[in-house]
mmCIF file with all atom_site columns, C-alpha atoms and ligand atoms in Angstrom:
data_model
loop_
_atom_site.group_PDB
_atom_site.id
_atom_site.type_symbol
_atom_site.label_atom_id
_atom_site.label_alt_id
_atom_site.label_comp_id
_atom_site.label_asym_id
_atom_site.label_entity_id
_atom_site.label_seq_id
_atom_site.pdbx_PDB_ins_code
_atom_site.Cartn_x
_atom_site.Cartn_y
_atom_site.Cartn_z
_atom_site.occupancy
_atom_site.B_iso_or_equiv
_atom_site.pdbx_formal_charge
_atom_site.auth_seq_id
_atom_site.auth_comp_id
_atom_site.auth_asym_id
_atom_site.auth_atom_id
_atom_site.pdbx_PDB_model_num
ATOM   1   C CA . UNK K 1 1   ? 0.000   0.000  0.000  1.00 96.00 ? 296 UNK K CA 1
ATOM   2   C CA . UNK K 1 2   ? 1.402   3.234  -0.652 1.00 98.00 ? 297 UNK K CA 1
ATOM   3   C CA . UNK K 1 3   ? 0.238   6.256  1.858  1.00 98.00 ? 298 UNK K CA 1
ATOM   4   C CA . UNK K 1 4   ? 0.981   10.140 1.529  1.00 99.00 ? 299 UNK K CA 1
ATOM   5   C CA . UNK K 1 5   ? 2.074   11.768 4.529  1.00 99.00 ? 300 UNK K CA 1
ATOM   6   C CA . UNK K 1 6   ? 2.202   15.631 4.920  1.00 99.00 ? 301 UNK K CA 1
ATOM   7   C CA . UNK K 1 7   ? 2.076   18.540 7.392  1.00 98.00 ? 302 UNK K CA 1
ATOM   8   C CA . UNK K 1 8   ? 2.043   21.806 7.868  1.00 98.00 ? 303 UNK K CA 1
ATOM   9   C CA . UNK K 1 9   ? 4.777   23.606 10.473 1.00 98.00 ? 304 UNK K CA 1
ATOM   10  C CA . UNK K 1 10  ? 2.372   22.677 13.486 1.00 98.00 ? 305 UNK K CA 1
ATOM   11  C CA . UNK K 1 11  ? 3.310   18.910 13.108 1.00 98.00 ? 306 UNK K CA 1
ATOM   12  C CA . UNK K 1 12  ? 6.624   18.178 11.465 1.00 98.00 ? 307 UNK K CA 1
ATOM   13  C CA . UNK K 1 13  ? 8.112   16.584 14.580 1.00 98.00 ? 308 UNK K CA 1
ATOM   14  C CA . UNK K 1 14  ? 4.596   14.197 14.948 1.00 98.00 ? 309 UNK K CA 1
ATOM   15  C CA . UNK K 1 15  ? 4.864   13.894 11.109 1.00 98.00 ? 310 UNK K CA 1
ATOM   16  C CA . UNK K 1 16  ? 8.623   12.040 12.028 1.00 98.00 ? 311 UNK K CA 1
ATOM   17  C CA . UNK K 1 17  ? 7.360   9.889  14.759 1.00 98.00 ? 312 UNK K CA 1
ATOM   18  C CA . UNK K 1 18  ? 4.348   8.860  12.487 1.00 98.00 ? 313 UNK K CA 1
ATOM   19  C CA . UNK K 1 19  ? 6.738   8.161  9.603  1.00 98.00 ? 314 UNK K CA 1
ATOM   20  C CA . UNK K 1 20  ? 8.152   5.563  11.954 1.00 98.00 ? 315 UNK K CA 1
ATOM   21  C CA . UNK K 1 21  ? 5.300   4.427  13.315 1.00 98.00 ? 316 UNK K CA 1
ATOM   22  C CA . UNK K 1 22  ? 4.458   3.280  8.950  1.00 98.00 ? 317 UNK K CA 1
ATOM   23  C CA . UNK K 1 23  ? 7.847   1.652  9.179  1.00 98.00 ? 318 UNK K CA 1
ATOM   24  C CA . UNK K 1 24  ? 6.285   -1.325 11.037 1.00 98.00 ? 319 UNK K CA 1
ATOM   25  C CA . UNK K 1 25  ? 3.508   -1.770 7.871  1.00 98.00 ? 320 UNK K CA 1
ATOM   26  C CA . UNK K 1 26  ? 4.180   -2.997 4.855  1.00 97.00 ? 321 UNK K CA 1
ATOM   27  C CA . UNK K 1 27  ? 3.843   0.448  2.895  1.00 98.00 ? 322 UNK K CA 1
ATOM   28  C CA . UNK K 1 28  ? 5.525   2.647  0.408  1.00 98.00 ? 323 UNK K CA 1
ATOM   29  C CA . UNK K 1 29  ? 5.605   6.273  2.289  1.00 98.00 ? 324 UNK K CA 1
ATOM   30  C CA . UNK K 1 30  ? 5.186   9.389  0.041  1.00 98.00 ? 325 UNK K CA 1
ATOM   31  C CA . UNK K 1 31  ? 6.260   12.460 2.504  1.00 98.00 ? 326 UNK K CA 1
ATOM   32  C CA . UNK K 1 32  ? 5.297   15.628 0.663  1.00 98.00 ? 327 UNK K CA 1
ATOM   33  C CA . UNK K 1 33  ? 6.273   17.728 3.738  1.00 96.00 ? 328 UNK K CA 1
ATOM   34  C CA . UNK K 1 34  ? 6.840   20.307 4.701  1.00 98.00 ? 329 UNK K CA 1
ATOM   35  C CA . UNK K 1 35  ? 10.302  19.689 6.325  1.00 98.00 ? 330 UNK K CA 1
ATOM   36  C CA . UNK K 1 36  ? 11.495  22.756 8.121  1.00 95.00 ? 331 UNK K CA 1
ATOM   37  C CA . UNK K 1 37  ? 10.204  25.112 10.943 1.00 94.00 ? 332 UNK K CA 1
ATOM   38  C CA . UNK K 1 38  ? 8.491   27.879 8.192  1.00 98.00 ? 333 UNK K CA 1
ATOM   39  C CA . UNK K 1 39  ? 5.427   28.372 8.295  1.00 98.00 ? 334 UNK K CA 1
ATOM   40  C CA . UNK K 1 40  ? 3.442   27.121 5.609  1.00 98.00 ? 335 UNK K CA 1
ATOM   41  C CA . UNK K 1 41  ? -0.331  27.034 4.578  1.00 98.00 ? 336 UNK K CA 1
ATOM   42  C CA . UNK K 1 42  ? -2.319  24.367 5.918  1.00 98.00 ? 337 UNK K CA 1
ATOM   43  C CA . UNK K 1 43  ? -4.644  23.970 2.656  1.00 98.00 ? 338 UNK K CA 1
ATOM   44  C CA . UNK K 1 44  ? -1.869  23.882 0.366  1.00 98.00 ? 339 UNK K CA 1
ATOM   45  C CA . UNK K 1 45  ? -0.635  20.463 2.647  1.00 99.00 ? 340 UNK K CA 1
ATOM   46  C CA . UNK K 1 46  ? -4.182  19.056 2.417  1.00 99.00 ? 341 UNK K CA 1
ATOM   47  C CA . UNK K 1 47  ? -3.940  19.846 -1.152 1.00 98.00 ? 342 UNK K CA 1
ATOM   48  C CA . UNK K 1 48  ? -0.849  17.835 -1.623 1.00 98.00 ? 343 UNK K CA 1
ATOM   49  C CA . UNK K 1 49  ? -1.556  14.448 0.176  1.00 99.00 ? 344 UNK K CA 1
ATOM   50  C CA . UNK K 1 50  ? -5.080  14.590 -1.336 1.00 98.00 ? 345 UNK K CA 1
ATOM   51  C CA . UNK K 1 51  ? -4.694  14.629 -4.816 1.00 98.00 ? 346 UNK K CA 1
ATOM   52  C CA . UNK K 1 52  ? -2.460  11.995 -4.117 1.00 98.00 ? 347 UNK K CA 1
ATOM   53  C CA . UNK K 1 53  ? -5.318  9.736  -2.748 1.00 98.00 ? 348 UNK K CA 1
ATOM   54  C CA . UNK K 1 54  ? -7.726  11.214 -4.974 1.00 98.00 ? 349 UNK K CA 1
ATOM   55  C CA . UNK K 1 55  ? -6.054  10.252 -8.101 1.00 98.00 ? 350 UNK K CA 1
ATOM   56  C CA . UNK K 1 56  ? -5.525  6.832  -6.682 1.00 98.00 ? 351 UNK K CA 1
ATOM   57  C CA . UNK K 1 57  ? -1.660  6.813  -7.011 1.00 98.00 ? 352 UNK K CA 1
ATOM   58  C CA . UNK K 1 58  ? -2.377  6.373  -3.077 1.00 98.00 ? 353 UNK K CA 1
ATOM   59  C CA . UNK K 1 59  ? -4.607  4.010  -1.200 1.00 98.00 ? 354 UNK K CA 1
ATOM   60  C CA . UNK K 1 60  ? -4.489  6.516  2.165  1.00 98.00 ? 355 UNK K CA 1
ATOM   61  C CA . UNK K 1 61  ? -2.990  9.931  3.742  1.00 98.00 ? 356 UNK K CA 1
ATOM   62  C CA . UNK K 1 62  ? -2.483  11.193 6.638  1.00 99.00 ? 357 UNK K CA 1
ATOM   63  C CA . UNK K 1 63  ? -2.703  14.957 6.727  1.00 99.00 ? 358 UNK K CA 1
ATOM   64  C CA . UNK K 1 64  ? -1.285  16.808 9.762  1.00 99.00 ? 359 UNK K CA 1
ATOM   65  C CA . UNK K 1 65  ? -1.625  20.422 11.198 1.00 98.00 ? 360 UNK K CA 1
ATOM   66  C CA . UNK K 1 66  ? -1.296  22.272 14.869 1.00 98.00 ? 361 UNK K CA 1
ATOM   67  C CA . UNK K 1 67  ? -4.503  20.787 15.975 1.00 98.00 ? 362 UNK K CA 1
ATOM   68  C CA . UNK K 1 68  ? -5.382  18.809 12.771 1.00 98.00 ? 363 UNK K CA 1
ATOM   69  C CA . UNK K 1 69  ? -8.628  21.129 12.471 1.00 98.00 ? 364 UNK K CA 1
ATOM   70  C CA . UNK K 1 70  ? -8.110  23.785 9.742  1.00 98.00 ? 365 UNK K CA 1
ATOM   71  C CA . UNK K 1 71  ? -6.591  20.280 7.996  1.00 99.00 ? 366 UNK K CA 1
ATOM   72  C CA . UNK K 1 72  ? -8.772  17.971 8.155  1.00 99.00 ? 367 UNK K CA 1
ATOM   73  C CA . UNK K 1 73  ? -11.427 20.829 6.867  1.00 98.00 ? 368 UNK K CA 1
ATOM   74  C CA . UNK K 1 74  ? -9.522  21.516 4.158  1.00 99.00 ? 369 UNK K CA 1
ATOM   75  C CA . UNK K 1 75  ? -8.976  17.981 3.152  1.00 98.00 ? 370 UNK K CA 1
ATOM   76  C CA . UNK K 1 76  ? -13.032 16.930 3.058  1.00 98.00 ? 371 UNK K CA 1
ATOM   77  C CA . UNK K 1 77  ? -13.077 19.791 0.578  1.00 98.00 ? 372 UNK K CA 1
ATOM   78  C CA . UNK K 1 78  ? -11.863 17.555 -1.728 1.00 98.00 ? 373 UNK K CA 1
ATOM   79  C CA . UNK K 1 79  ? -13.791 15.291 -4.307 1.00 97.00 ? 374 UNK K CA 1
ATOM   80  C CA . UNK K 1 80  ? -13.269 12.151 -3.086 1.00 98.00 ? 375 UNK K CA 1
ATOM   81  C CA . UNK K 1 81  ? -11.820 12.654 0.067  1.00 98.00 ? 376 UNK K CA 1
ATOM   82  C CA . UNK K 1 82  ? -13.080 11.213 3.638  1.00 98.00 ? 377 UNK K CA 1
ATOM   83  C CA . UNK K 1 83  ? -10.797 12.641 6.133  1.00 99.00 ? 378 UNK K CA 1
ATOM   84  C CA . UNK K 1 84  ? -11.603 11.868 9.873  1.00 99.00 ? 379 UNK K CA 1
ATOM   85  C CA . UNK K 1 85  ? -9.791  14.013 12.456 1.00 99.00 ? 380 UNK K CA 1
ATOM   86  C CA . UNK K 1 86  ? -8.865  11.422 15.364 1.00 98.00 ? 381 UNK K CA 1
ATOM   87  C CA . UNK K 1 87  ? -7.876  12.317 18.585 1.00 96.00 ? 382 UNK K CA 1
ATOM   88  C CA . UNK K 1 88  ? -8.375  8.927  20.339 1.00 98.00 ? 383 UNK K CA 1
ATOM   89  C CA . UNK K 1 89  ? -8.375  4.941  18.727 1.00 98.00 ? 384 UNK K CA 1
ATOM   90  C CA . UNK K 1 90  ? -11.945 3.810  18.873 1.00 98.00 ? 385 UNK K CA 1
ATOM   91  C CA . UNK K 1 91  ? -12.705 7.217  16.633 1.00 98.00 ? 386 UNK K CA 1
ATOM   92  C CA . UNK K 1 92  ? -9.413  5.919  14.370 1.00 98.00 ? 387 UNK K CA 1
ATOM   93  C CA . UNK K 1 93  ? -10.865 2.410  13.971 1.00 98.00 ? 388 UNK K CA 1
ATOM   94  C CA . UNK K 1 94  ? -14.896 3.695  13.522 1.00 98.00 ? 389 UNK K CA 1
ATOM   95  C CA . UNK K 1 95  ? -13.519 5.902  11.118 1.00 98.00 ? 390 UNK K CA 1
ATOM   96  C CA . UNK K 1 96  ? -12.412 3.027  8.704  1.00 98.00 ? 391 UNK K CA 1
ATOM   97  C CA . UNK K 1 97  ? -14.843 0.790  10.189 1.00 98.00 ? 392 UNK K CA 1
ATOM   98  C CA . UNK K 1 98  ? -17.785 2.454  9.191  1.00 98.00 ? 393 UNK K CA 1
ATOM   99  C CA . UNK K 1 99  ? -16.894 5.588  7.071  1.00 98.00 ? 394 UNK K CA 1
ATOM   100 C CA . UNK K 1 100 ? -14.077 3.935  5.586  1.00 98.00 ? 395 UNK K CA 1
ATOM   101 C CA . UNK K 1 101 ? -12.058 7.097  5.768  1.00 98.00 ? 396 UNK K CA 1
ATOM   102 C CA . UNK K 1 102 ? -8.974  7.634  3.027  1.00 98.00 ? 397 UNK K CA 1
ATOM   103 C CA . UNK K 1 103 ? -7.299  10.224 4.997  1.00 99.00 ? 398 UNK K CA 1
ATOM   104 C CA . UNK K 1 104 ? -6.950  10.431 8.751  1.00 99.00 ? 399 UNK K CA 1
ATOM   105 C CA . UNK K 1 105 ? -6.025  14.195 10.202 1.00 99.00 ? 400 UNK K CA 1
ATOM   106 C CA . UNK K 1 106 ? -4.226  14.355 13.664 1.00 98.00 ? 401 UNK K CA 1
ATOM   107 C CA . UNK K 1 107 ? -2.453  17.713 15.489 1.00 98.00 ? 402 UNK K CA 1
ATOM   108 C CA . UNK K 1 108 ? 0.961   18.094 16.533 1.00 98.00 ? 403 UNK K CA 1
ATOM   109 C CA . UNK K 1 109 ? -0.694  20.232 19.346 1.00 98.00 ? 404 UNK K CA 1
ATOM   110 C CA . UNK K 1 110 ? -2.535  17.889 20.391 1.00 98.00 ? 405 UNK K CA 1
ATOM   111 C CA . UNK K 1 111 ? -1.539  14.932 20.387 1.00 98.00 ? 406 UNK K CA 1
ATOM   112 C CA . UNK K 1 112 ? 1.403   13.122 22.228 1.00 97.00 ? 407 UNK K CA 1
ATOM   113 C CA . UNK K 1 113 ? 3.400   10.554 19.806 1.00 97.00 ? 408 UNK K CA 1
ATOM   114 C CA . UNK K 1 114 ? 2.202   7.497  22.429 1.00 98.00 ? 409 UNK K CA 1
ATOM   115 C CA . UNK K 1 115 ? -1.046  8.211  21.924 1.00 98.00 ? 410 UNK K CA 1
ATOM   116 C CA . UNK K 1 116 ? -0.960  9.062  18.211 1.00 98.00 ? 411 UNK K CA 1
ATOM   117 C CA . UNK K 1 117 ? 1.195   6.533  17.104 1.00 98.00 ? 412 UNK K CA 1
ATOM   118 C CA . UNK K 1 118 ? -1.542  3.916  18.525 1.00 98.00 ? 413 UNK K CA 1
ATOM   119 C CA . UNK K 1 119 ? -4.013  5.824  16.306 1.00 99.00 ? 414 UNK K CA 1
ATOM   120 C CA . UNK K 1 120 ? -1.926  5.702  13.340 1.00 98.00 ? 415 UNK K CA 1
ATOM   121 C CA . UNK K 1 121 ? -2.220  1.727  14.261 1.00 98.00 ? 416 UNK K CA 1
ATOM   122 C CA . UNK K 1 122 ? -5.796  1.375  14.805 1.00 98.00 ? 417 UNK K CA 1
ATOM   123 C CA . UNK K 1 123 ? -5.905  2.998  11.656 1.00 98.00 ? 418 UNK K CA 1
ATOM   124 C CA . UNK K 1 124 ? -3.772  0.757  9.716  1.00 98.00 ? 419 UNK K CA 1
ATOM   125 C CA . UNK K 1 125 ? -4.987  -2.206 11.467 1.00 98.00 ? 420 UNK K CA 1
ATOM   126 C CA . UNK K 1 126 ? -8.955  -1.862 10.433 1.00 98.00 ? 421 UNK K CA 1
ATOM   127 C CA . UNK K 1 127 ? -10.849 -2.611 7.295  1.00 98.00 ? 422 UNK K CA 1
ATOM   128 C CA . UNK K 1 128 ? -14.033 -0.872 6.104  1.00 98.00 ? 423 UNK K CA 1
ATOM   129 C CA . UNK K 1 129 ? -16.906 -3.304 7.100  1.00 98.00 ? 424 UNK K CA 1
ATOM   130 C CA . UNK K 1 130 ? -18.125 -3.074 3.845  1.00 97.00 ? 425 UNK K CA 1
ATOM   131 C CA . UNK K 1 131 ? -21.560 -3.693 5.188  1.00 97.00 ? 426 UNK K CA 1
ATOM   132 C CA . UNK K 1 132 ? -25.178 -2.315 3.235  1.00 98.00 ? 427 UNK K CA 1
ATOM   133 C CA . UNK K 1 133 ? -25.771 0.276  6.041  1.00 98.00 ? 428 UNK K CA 1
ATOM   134 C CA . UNK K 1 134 ? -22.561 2.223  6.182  1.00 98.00 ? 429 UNK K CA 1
ATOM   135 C CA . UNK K 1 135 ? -22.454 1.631  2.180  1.00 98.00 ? 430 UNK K CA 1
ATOM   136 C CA . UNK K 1 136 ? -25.521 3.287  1.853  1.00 98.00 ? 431 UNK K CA 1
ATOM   137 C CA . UNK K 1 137 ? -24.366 5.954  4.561  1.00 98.00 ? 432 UNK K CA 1
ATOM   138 C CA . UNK K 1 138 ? -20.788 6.967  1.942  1.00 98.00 ? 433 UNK K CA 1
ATOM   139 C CA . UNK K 1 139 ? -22.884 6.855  -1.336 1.00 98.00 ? 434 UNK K CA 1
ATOM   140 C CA . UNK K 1 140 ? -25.488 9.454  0.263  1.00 98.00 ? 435 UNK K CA 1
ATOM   141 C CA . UNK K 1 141 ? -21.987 11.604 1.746  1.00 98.00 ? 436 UNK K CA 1
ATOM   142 C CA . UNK K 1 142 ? -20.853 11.282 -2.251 1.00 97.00 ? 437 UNK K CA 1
ATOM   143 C CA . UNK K 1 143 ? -24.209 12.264 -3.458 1.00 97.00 ? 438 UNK K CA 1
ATOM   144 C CA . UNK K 1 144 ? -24.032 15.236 -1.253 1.00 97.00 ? 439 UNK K CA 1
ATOM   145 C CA . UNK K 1 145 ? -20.642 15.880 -2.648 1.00 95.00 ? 440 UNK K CA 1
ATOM   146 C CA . UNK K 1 146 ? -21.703 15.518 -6.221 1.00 94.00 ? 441 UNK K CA 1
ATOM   147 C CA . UNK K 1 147 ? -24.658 17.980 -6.057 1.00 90.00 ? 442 UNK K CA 1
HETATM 148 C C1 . LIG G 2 .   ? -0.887  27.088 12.270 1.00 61.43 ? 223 LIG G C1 1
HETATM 149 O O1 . LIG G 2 .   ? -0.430  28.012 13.179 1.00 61.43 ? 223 LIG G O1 1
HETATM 150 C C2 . LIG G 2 .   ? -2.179  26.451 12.764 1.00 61.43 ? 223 LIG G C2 1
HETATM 151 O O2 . LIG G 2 .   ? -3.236  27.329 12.619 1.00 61.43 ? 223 LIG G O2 1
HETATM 152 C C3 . LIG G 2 .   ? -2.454  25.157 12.036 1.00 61.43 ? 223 LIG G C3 1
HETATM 153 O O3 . LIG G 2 .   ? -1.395  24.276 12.242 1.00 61.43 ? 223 LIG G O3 1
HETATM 154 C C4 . LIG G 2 .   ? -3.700  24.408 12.450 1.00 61.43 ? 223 LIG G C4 1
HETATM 155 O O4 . LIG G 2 .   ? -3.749  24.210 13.825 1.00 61.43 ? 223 LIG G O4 1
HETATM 156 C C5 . LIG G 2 .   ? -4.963  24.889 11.888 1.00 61.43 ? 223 LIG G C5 1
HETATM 157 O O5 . LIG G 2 .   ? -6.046  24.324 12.072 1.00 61.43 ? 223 LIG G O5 1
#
């Protein structure tokens, strides 16, 4: 599987630890940034990892900001796109469970690397259901999307 990582300035150092937390999955990492301390725009991050998984050239991301908000906002902006903002695992595993999220949003401000690098887990550990109800439940989020 290959997964597209990125951040803003408000995350590079949980960006690293996440990176390593990957390590342990059998995945191709795409790291779009951004790699230093300057400050960069949020949206143009989201943009980044999202076309990426979009376009299919990546099965996930994993989009990171200060508190993963302004993100994780941007991201669901995108055709395509279902970005859950996790701050804890049962959201991490409900999110692929029964939304079968593409891109998962967490903030370096927020979160300590313990606790986020056992979402990033969760995360990687749990299929979509694939179930009629929650089926039902994307295709009316894509309908809203299309209209
Ligand atoms: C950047 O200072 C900060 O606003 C950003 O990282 C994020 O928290 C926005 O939601």
């Amino acid at each position: 599987m290959k997964i597209t990582i990125g951040s803003d300035h408000g995350a590079v150092e949980l960006k690293d630890s996440v990176k390593k937390v990957l390590a342990e999955f059998d995945v191709e990492i795409n790291d779009v940034g951004t790699f230093g301390n300057d400050a960069v725009d949020y949206p143009d991050i989201a943009e980044k990892v999202c076309a990426e998984v979009a376009s299919g050239n990546s099965e996930r991301g994993i989009v990171l900001c200060g508190t993963g908000i302004g993100i994780s906002i941007a991201a669901n902006k995108i055709k395509g796109i279902r970005c859950a903002l996790c701050n804890d695992v049962f959201s991490a595993k409900m999110s692929r469970e029964h939304n079968n999220a593409n891109v998962l949003a967490m903030g370096g401000r927020v979160l300590g690397i313990g606790v986020a690098g056992e979402i990033v887990r969760a995360w990687m550990n749990t299929d979509f259901s694939n179930d009629e109800r929650h089926n039902r439940r994307i295709a009316k989020i894509t309908a809203l999307e299309n209209n």
